[in-house]
Coordinates of C-alpha atoms in Angstrom, one line a residue:
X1 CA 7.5 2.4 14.7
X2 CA 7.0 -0.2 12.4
X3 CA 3.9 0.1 9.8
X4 CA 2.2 -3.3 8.4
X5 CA 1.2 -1.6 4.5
X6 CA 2.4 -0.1 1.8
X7 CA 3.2 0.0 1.4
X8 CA 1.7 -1.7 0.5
X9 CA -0.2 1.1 0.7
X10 CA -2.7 -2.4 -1.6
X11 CA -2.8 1.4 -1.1
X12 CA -6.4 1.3 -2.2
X13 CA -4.3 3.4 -2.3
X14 CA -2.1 -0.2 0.6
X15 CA -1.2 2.3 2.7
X16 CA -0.8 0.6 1.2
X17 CA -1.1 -1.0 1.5
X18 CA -0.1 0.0 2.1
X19 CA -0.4 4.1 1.7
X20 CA 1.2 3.9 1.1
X21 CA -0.7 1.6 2.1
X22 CA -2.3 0.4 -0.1
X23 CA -0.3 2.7 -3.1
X24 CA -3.0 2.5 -5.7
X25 CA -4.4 0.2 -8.2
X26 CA -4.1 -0.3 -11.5
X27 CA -5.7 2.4 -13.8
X28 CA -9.1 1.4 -14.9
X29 CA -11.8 2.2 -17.5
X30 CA -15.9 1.7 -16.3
X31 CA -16.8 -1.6 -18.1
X32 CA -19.2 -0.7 -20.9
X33 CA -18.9 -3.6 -22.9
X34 CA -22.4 -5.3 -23.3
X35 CA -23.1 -8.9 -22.5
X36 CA -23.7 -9.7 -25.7
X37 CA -26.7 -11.9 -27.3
X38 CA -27.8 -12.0 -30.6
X39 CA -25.5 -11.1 -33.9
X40 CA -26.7 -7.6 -34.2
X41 CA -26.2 -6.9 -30.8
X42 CA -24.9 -3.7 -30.2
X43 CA -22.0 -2.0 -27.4
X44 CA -23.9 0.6 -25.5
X45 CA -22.8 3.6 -27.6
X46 CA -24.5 5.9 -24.7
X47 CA -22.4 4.3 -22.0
X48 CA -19.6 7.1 -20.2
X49 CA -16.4 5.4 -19.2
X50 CA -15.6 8.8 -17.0
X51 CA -18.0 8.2 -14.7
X52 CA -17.1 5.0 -12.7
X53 CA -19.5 5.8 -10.0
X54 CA -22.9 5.5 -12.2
X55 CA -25.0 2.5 -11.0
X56 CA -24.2 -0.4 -12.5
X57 CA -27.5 -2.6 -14.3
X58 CA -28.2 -6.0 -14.1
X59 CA -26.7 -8.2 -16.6
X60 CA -30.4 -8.9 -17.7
X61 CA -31.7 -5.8 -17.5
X62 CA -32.2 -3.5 -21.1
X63 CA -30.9 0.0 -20.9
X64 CA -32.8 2.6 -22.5
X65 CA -32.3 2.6 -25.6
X66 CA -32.8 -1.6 -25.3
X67 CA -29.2 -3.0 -25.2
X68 CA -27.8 -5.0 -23.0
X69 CA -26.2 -3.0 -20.2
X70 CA -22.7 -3.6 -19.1
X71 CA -23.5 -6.6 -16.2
X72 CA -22.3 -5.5 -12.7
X73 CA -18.6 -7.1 -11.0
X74 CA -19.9 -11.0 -10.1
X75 CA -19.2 -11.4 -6.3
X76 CA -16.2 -12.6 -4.9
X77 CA -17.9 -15.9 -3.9
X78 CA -20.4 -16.6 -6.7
X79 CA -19.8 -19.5 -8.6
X80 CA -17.0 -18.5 -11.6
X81 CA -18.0 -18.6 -15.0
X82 CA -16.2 -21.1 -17.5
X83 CA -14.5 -18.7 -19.7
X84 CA -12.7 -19.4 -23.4
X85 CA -14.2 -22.8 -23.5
X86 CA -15.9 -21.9 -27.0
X87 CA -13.6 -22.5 -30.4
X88 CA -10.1 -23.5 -30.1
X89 CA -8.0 -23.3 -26.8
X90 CA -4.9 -21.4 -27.4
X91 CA -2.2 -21.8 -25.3
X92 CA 1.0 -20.5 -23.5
X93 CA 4.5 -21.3 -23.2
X94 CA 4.5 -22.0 -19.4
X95 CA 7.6 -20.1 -19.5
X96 CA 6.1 -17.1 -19.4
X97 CA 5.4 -15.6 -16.1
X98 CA 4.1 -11.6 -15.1
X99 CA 7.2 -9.8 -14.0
X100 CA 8.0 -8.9 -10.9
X101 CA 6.6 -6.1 -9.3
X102 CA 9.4 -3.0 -9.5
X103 CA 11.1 -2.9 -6.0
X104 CA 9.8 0.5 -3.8
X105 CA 11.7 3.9 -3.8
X106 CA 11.0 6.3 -1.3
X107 CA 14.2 8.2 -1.3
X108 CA 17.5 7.7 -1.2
X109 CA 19.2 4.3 -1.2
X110 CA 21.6 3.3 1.8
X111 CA 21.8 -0.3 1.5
X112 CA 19.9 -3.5 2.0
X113 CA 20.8 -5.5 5.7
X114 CA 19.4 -8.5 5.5
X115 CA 17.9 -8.1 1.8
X116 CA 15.8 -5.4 2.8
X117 CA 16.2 -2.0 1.0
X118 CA 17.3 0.9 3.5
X119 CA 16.0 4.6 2.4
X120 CA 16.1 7.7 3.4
X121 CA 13.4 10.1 2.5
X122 CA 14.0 13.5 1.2
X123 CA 12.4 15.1 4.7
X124 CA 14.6 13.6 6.5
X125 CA 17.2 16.3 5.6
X126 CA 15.4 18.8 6.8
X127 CA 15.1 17.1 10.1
X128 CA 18.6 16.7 9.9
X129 CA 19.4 20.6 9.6
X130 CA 16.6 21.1 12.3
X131 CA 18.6 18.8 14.8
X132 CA 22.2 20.4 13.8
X133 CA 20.7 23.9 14.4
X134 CA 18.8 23.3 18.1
X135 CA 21.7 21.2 19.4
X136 CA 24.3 23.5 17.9
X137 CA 22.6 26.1 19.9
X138 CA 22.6 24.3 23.0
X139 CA 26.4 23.4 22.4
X140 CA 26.7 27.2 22.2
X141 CA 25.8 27.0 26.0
X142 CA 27.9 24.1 27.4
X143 CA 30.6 23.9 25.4
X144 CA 31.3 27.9 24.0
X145 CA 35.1 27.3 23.1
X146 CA 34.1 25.3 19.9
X147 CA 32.8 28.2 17.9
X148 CA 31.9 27.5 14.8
X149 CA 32.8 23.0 15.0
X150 CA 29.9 23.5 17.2
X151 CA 27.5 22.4 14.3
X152 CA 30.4 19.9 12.7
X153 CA 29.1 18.1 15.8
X154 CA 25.4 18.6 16.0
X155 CA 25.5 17.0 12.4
X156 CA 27.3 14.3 13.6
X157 CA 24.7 13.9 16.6
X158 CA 21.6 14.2 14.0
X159 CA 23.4 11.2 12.0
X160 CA 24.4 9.3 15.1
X161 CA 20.2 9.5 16.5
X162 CA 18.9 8.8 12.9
X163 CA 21.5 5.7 13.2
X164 CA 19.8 4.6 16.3
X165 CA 16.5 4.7 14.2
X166 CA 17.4 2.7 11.8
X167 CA 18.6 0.4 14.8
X168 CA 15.5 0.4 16.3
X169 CA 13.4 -0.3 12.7
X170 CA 15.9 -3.3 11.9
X171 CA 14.6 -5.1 15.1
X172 CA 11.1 -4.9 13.7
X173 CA 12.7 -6.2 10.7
X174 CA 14.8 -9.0 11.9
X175 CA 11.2 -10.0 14.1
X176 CA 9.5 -9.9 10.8
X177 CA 12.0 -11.9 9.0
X178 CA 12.2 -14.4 12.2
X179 CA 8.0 -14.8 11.4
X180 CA 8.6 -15.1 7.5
X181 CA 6.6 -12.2 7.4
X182 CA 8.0 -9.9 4.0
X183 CA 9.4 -6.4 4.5
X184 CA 9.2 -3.8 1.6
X185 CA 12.0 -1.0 3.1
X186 CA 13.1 0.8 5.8
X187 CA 12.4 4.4 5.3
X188 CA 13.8 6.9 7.4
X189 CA 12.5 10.1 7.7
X190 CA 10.7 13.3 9.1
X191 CA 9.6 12.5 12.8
X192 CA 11.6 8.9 12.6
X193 CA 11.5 5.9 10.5
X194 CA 9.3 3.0 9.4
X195 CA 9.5 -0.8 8.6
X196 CA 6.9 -1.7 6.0
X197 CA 6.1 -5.0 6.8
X198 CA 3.8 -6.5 4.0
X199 CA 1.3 -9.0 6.0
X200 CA -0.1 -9.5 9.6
X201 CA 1.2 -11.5 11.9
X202 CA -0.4 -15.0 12.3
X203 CA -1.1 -14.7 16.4
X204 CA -1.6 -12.2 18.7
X205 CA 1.9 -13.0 20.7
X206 CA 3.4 -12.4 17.2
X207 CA 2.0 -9.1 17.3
X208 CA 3.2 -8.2 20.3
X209 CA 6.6 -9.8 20.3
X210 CA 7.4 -7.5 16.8
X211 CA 5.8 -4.8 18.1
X212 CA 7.9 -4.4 21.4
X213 CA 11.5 -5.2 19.8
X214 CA 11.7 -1.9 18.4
X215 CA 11.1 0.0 21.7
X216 CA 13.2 -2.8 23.6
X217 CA 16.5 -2.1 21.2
X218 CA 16.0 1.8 21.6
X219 CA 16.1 0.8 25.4
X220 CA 19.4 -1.0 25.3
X221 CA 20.8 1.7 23.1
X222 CA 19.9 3.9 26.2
X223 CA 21.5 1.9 28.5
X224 CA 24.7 1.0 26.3
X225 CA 24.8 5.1 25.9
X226 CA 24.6 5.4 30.0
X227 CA 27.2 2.9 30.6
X228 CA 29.9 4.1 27.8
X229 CA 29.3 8.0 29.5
X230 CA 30.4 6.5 32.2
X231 CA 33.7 6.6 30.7
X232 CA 34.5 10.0 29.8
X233 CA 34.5 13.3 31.3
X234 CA 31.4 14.9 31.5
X235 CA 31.2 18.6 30.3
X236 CA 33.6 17.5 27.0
X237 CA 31.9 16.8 23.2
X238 CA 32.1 12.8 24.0
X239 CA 30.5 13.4 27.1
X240 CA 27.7 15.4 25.7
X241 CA 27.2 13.5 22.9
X242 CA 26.7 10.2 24.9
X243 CA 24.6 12.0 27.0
X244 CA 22.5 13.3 23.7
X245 CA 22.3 10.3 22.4
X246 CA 21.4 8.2 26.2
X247 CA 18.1 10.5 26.9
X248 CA 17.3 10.7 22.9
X249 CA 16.9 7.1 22.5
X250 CA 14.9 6.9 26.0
X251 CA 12.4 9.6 24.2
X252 CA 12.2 7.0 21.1
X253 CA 11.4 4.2 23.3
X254 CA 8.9 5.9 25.7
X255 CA 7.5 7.6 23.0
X256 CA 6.9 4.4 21.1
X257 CA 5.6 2.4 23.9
X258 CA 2.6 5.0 24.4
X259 CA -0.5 2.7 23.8
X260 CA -2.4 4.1 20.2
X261 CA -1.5 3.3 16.7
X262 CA 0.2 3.7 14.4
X263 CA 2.8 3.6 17.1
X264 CA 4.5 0.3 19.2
X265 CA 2.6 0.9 21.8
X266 CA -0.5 0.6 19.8
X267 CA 0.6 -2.3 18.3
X268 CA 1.0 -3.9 21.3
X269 CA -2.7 -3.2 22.8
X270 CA -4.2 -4.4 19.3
X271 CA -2.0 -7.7 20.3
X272 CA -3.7 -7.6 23.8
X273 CA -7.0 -7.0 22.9
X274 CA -6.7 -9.4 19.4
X275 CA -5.8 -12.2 22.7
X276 CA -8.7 -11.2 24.8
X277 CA -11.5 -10.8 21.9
X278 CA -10.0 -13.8 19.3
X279 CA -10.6 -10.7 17.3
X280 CA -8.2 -8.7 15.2
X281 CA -10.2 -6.3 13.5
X282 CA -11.4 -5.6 17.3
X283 CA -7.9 -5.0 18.4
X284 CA -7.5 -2.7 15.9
X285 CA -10.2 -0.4 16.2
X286 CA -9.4 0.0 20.3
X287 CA -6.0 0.5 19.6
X288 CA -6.7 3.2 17.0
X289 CA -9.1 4.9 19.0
X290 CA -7.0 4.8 21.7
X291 CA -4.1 6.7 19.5
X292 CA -6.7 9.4 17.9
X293 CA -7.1 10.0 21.6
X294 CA -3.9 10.3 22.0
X295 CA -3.1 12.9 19.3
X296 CA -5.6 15.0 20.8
X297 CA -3.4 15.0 24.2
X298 CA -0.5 15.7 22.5
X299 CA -2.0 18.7 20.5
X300 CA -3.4 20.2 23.5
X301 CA -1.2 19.1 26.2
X302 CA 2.3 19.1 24.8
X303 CA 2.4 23.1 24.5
X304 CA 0.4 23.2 28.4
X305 CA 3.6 21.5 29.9
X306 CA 6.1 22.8 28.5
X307 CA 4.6 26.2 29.7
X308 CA 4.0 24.8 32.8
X309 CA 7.7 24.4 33.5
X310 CA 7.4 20.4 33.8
X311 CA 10.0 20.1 31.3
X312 CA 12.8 21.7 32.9
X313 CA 11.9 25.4 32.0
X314 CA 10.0 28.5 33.8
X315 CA 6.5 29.6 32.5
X316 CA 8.8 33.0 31.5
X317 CA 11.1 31.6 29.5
X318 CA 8.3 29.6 27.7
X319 CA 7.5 32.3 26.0
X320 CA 7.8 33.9 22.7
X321 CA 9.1 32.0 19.8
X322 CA 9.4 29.4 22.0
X323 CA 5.8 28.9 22.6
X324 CA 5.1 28.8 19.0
X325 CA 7.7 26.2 18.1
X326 CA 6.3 24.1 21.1
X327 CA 2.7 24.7 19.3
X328 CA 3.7 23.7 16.1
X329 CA 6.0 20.4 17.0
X330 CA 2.3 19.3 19.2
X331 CA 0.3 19.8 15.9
X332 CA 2.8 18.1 13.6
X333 CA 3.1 15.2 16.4
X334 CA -0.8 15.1 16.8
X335 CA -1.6 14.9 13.1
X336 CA 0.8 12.2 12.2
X337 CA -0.2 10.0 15.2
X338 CA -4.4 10.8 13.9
X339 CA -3.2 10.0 10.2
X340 CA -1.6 6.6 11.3
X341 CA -4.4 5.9 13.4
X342 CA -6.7 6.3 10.6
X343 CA -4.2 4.5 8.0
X344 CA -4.6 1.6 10.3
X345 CA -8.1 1.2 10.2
X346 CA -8.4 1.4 6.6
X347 CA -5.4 -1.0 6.1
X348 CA -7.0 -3.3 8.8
X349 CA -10.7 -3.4 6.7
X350 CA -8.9 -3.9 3.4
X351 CA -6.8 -6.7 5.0
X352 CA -10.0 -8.0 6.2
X353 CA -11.8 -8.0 2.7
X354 CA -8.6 -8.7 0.4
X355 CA -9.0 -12.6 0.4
X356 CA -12.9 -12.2 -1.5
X357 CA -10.9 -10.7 -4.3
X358 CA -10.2 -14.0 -6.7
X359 CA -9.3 -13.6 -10.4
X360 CA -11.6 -16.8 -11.2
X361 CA -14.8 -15.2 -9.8
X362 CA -13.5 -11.9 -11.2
X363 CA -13.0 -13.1 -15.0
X364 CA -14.8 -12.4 -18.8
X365 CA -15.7 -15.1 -20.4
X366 CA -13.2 -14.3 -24.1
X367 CA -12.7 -15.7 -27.1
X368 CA -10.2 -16.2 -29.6
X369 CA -10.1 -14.6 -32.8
X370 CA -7.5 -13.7 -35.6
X371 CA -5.6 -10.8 -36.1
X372 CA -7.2 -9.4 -39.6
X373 CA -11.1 -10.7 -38.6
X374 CA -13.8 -7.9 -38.5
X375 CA -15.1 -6.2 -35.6
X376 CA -18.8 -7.1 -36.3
X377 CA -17.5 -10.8 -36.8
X378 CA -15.4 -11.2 -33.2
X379 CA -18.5 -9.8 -32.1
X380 CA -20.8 -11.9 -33.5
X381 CA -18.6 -14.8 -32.6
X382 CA -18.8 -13.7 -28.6
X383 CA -22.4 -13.1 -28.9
X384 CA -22.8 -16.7 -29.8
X385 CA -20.0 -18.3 -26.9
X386 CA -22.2 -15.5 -24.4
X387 CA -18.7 -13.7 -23.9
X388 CA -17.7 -10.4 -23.3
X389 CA -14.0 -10.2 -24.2
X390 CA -11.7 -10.6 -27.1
X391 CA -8.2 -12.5 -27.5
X392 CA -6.3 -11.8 -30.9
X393 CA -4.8 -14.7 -31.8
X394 CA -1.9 -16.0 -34.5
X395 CA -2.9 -18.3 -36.7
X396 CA -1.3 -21.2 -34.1
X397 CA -3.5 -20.3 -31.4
X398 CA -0.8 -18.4 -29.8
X399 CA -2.1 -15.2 -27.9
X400 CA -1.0 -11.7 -29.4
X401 CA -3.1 -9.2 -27.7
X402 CA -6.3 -8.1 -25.6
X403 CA -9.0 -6.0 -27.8
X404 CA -9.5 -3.4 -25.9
X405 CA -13.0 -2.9 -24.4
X406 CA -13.1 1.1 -24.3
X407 CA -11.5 1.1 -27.7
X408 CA -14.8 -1.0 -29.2
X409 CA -17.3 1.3 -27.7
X410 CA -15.6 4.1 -29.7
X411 CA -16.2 2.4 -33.2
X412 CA -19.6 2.7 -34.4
X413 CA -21.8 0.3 -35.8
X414 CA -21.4 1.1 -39.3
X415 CA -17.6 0.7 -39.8
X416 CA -17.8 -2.1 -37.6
X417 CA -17.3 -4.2 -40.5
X418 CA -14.1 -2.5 -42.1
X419 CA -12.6 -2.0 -38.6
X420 CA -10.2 -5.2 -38.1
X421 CA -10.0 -6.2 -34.6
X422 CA -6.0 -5.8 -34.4
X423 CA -6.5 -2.0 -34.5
X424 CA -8.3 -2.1 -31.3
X425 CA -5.6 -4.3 -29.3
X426 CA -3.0 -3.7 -26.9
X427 CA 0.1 -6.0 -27.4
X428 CA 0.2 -8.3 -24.2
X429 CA 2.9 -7.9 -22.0
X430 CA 4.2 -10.6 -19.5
X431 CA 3.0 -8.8 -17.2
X432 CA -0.6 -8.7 -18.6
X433 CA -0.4 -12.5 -18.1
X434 CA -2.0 -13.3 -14.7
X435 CA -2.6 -16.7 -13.2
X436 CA -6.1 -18.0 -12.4
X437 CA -5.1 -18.4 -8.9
X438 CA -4.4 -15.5 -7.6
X439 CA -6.6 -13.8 -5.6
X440 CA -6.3 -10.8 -2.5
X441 CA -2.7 -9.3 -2.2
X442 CA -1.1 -11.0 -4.8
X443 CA -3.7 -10.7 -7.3
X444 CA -3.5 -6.5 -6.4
X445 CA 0.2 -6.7 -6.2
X446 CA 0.1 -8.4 -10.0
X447 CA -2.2 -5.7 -11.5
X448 CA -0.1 -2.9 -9.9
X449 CA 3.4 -4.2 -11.3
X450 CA 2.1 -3.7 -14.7
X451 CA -1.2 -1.4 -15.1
X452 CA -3.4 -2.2 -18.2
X453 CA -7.1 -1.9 -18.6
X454 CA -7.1 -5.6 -19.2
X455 CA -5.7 -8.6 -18.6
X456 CA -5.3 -12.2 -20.0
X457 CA -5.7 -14.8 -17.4
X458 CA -4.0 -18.4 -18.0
X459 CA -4.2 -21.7 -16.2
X460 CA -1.2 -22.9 -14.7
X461 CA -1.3 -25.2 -17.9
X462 CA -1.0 -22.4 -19.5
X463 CA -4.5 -22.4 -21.2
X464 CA -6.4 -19.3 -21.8
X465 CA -9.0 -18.6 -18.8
X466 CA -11.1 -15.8 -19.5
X467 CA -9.6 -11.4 -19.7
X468 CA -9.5 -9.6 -16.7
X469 CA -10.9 -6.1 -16.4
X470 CA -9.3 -3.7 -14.0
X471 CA -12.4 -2.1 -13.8
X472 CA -14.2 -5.1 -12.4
X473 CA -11.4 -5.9 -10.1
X474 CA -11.4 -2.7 -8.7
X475 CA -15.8 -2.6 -8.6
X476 CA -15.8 -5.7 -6.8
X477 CA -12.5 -4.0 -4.2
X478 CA -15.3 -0.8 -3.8
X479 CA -18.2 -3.2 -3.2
X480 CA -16.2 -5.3 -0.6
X481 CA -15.4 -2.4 1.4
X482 CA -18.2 -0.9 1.6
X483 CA -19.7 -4.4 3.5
X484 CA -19.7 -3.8 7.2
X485 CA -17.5 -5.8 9.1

């Protein structure tokens, strides 16, 4: 099952990403700066950075107590405003370039085939101790002479399966790879594994094509399994092992090729109906439907056959413990099929609305002042330019640090004046240095690698465009979303 997020989880928090999918933003602060206009022009001392829902104003629009209210996240396609254009331009060494983002953990590290980063999550162990117990005890039934080796073997099998997992996830990967599509990890674990793969595929046949290599490889392990039983007696530990290993993979590939996401299956009806419609979005909510509906079959129907004796066993020996294992593997089956299914919608919107977020549109107007001038002075100085940020600045024009916005609305008026503007500033980071042209993914994927409240945003010349606010960025992510499709 390969999963296109986390990863990303951006986990609007990606997926991912995506969850993972779209992990989570950066940590933000409500803007309640004011737009500011004349020299006495106060912040909105009655403004509550907790409360990030409250209805933003218009720009233009006096709050109550007749200051200028904290002007709402521009949209993604208005026309940018021409920030730190007033007063000298400082500039950067074009050397300087926000880190990358910290590579993904998820467990334990295995290794990386072909670059990508191989872990095993923690539940995976316990899957692991599940699989030596129920195959130790059927062991106990074919082959009673091993005694206690019985579960030195089961552990081997729960390795070898887990093995042929990670087989069938490095298909999706190598597919990915082939499309120059990027690949967070490989992370095995409870119920299977999954290949984060960071963006869509470019054509419906794409889809489809990385979709079914996964189930296709499980299938030739089957069949290489089959062939190499072939070879050994039946009835000894190699024999039952093959044999394990042969109808396990044909599970994994049957079970993957059932048409609803989040699984192969699903994948490859999103691909279908993304051909038919010229439509992925469409694809994606038939194909998710389509796997809610399956969960619901699973839930109820899994524990329904197995009493039924379709599976091998009699309606009296499905009884029992038995019954309640049966009842619980459905539910745990049935919620992590819904759970994809819903991750995939949600990853599928935000994919859809990702490209409107551009740091141009998305910047504050700043300006430049020094490191010892007065609050009430930089803040005179931006009511003059119209902006509604503050760069400190060394007496070269080199940046040194972002004034912090919640940090101003905590000074009152009074000691404005004595209050130097340094005190308020956080040091800027490379990572705090963002480039005007990033915008969607990479743009979420910069403010994630290093979390601030704001941001300085350069030209690729290195010249200071505007600050950044996280909370704007992540305003204008809300407002997108919300927009039907």
């Amino acid at each position: 099952m390969d999963e296109s997020g986390g990863s990303g989880q951006p986990r609007s928090g990606n997926d991912q990403s995506t969850d993972r999918h779209t992990g989570g933003t950066a940590p933000t602060t409500d803007p309640t700066h004011p737009e500011p206009r004349t020299a006495d022009t106060r912040v909105a001392e009655t403004a509550e950075p907790d409360k990030p829902d409250a209805e933003p104003t218009r720009p233009d629009e006096p709050t109550d107590n007749g200051e200028p209210a904290a002007p709402e996240a521009p949209e993604p396609d208005a026309p940018a405003d021409t920030p730190g254009r007033t007063g000298p331009t400082p500039r950067l060494g074009k050397s300087r370039a926000p880190r990358k983002p910290k590579e993904p953990g998820g467990g334990l590290l295995m290794g990386r085939p072909f670059g990508v980063p191989v872990y095993v999550a923690p539940s995976w162990f316990l899957v692991a101790a599940l699989i030596t117990w129920v195959f130790g005890g059927q062991l106990d039934r074919v082959l009673p002479e091993l005694g206690a080796l019985r579960y030195l073997v089961s552990l081997f099998f729960a390795v070898a399966f887990y093995a042929s997992v990670l087989v069938h996830e490095l298909a999706h990967t190598v597919a990915a790879l082939r499309f120059k599509l990027p690949v967070r990890r490989i992370q095995l674990q409870f119920f299977g594994g999954v290949s984060e793969i960071e963006k869509e595929s470019e054509t419906p046949g794409r889809e489809f094509v990385l979709a079914f290599v996964g189930p296709l490889l499980s299938l030739i392990l089957a069949g290489v399994f089959y062939l190499a039983l072939q070879t050994v007696e039946p009835g000894t530990v190699p024999g039952v092992l093959l044999a394990g290993l042969m109808i396990s993979n044909l599970i994994v590939a049957a079970f993957n090729l059932l048409p609803g996401l989040p699984l192969d299956g699903g994948r490859m009806l999103r691909a279908v109906v993304w051909k038919i419609t010229g439509r992925p979005m469409t694809g994606t909510i038939a194909a998710a439907w389509v796997g809610r509906a399956l969960a619901v079959s699973v839930l109820i129907g899994l524990p329904l056959l197995t009493q039924s004796g379709a599976l091998g066993s009699t309606a009296e020996d499905s009884v029992g413990m038995d019954t309640v294992t049966d009842a619980l593997l459905a539910a745990i089956l049935a919620a992590i099929i819904w759970t994809g299914a819903g991750n995939s919608l949600r990853m599928a919107r935000l994919r859809e609305h990702l490209p409107e977020l551009r740091a141009r549109n998305l910047t504050r107007r700043a300006v430049p002042v020094e490191t010892n001038t007065p609050l009430s002075e930089a803040l005179r100085r931006a009511n003059d330019a119209g902006a509604r940020a503050l760069v400190v600045v060394d007496p070269d024009g080199e940046p040194l640090s972002l004034v912090r916005e919640a940090a101003i609305v905590g000074v009152p008026e009074h000691r404005r004046p004595w209050v130097s503007v340094s005190g308020l500033a956080q040091d800027l980071t490379d990572g705090m240095r963002v480039s005007a042209e990033l915008s969607g993914e990479e743009l979420l994927d910069a403010l994630r690698a290093s979390p601030a409240s704001e941001y300085l945003v350069v030209e690729e010349s290195g010249e200071i465009y505007g600050v950044l606010s996280a909370a704007d960025v992540e305003r204008a992510f809300v407002k997108a979303m919300a927009r039907p499709n």
